[in-house]
mmCIF file of C-alpha atoms in Angstrom:
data_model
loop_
_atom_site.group_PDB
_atom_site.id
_atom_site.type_symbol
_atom_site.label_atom_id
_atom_site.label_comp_id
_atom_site.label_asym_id
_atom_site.label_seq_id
_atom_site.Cartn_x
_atom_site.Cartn_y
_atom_site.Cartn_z
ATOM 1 C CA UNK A 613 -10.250 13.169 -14.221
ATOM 2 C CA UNK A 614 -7.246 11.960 -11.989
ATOM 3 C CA UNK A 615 -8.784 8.579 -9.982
ATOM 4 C CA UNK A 616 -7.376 7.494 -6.635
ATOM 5 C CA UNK A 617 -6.519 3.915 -5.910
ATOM 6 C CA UNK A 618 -7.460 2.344 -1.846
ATOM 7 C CA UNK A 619 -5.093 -0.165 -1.083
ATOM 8 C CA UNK A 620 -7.340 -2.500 -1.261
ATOM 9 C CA UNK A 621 -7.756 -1.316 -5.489
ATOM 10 C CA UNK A 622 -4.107 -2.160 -5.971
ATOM 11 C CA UNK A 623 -4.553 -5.786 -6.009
ATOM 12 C CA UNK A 624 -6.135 -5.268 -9.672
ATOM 13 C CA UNK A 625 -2.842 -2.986 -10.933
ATOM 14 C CA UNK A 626 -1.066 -5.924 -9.677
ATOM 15 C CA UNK A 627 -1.392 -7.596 -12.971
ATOM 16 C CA UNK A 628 -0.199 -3.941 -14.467
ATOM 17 C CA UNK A 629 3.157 -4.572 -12.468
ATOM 18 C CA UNK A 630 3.771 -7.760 -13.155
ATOM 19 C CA UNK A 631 6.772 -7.529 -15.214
ATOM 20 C CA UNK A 632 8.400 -5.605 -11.864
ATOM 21 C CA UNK A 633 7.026 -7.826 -9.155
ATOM 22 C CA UNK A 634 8.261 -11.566 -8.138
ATOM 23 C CA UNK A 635 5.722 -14.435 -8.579
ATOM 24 C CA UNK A 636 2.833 -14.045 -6.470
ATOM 25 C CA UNK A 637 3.933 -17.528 -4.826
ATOM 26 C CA UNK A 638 6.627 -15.843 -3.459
ATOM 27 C CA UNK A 639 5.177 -13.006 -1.314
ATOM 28 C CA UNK A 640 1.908 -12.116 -0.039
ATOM 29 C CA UNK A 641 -0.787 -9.837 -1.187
ATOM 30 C CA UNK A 642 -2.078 -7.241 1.658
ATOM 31 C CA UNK A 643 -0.491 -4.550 3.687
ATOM 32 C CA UNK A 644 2.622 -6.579 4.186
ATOM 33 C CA UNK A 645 3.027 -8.139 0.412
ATOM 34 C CA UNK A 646 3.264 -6.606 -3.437
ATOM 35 C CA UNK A 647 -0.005 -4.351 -2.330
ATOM 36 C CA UNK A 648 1.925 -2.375 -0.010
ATOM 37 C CA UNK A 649 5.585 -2.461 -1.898
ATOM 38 C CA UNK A 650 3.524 -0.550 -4.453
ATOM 39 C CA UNK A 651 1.888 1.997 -2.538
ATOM 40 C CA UNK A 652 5.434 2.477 -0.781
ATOM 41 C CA UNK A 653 6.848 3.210 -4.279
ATOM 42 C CA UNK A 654 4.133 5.029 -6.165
ATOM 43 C CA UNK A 655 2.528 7.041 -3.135
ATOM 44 C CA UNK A 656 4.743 9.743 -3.469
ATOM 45 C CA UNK A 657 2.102 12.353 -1.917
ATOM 46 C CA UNK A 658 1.909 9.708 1.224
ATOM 47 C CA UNK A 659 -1.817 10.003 1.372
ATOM 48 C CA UNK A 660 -2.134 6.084 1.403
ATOM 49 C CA UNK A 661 -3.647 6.146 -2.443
ATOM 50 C CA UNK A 662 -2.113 5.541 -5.839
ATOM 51 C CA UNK A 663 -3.468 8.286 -7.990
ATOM 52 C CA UNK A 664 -3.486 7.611 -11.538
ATOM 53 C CA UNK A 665 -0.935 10.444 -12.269
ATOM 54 C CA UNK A 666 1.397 8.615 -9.463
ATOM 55 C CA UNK A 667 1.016 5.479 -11.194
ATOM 56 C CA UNK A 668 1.932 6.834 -14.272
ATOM 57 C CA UNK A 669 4.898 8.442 -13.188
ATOM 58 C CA UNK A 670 5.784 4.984 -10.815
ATOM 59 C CA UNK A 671 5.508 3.018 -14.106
ATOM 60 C CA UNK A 672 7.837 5.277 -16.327
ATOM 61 C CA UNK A 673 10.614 5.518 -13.569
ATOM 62 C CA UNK A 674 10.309 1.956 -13.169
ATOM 63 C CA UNK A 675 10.643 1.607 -17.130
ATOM 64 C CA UNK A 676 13.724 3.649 -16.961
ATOM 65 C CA UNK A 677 15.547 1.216 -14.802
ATOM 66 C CA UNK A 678 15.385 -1.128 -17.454
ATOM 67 C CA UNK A 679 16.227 1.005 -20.684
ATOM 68 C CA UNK A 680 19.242 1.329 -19.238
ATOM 69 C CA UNK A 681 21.087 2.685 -22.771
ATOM 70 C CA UNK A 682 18.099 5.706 -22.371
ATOM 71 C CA UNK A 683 16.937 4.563 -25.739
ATOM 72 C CA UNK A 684 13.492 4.420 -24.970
ATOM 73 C CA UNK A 685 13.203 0.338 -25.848
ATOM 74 C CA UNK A 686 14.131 -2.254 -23.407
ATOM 75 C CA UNK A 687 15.944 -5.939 -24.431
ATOM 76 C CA UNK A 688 15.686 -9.002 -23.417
ATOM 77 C CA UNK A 689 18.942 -8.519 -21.566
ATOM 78 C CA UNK A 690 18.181 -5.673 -19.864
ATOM 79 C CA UNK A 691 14.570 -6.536 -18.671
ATOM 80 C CA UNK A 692 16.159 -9.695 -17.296
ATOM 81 C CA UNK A 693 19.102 -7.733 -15.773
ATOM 82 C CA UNK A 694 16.414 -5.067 -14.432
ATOM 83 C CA UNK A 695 14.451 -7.525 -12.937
ATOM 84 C CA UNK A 696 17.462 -9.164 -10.980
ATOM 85 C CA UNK A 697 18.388 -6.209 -9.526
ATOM 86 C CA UNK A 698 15.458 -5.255 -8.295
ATOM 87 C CA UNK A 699 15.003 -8.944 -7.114
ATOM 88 C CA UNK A 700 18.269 -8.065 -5.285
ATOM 89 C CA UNK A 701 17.144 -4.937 -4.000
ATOM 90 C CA UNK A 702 14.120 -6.556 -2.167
ATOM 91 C CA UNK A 703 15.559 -9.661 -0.852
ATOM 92 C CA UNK A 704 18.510 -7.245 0.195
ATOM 93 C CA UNK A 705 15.526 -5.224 2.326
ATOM 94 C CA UNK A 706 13.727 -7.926 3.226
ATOM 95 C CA UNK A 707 16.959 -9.833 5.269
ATOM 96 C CA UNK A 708 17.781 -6.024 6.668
ATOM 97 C CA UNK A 709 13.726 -6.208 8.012
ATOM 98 C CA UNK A 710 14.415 -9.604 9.075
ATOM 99 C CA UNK A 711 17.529 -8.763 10.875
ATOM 100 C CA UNK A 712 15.699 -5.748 13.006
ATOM 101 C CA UNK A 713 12.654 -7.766 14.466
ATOM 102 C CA UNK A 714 15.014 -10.315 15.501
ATOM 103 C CA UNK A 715 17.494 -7.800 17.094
ATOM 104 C CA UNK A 716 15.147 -7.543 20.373
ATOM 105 C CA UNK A 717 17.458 -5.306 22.184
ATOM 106 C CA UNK A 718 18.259 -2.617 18.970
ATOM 107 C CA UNK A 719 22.131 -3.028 19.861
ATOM 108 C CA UNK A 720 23.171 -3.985 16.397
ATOM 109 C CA UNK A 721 23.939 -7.793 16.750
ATOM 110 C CA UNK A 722 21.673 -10.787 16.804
ATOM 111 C CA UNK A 723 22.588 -13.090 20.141
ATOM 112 C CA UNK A 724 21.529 -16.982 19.959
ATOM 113 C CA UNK A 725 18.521 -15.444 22.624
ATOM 114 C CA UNK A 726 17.358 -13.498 20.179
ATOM 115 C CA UNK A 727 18.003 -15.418 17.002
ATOM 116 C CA UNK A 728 15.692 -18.856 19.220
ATOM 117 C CA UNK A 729 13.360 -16.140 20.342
ATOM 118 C CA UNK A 730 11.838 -15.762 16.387
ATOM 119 C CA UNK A 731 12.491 -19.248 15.316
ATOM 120 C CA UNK A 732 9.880 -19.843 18.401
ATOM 121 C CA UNK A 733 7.571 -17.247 17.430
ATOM 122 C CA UNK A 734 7.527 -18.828 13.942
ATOM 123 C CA UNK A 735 7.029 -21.968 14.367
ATOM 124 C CA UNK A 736 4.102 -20.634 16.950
ATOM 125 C CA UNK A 737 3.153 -19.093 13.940
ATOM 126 C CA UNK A 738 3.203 -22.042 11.767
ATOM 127 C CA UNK A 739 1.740 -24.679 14.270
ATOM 128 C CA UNK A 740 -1.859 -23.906 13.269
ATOM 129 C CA UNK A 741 -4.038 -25.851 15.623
ATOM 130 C CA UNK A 742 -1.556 -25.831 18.732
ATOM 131 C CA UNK A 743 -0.390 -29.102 19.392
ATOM 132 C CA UNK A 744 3.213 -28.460 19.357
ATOM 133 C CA UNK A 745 3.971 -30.126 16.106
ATOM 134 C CA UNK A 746 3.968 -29.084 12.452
ATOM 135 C CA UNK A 747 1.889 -31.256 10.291
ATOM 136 C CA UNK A 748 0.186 -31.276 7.350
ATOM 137 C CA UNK A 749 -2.749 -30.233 8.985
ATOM 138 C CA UNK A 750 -1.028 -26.885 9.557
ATOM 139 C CA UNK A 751 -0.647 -25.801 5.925
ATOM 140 C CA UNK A 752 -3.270 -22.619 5.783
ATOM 141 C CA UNK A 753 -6.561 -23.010 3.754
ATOM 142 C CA UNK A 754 -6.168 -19.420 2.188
ATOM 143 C CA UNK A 755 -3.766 -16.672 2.586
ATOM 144 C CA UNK A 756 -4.298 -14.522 5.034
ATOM 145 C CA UNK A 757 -4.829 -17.478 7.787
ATOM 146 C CA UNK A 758 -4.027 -16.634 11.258
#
């Protein structure tokens, strides 16, 4: 019997993907962190669940992007190597994300407007208890804070 996975289920399969994913430190979990990278990847029906046939299939295309001699065993080397490219790959989407909320006007270029505009809305962000300074007292109690 083929199960389906809720977003909110993925958390747990987390620990599955481990090996592909970047510390949990660096990103968070959720709609907007590793939860919804993976559902992104292994939907591949779009119906906003991770069957366990699309999970299987996610995790042996993933495996063949580190057996990259098609051998069927991965080294040292090439898990590391695998690992950095995909690092790449998501820090290379991540800036190109970055780039497109702060390009207000969609012409292509950041101007010094637009580039104060989201250094303003993150440190509104940041500034926790609105007092126009960031303090200790700012760091968030859990993720998922504000």
């Amino acid at each position: 019997m083929i199960r389906s996975l809720s977003l909110a289920a993925l958390s747990g399969l987390l620990l599955a993907t481990a090996a592909t994913a970047q510390p949990a430190g660096d990103r968070p979990m959720g709609p907007r962190g590793q939860g919804a990278e993976m559902l992104e990847r292994f939907d591949t029906n779009k119906d906003g669940k991770i069957d366990e046939a699309e999970f299987k299939a996610g995790r042996a295309e993933t495996f063949k992007k580190f057996d990259t001699t098609g051998t069927g065993k991965v080294t040292l080397a090439q898990f590391q190597q695998g690992l950095e490219k995909m690092r790449e790959e998501r820090r290379q989407e991540m800036a190109k994300r970055r780039f497109e909320r702060m390009d207000a006007d969609k012409d292509g270029t950041i101007t010094q407007a637009e580039f104060d505009a989201a250094a303003q809305r993150m440190f509104d962000r940041m500034d926790r208890d609105d007092d126009g300074t960031l303090s200790p007292g700012d760091r968030p109690h859990h993720r998922g804070h504000r």
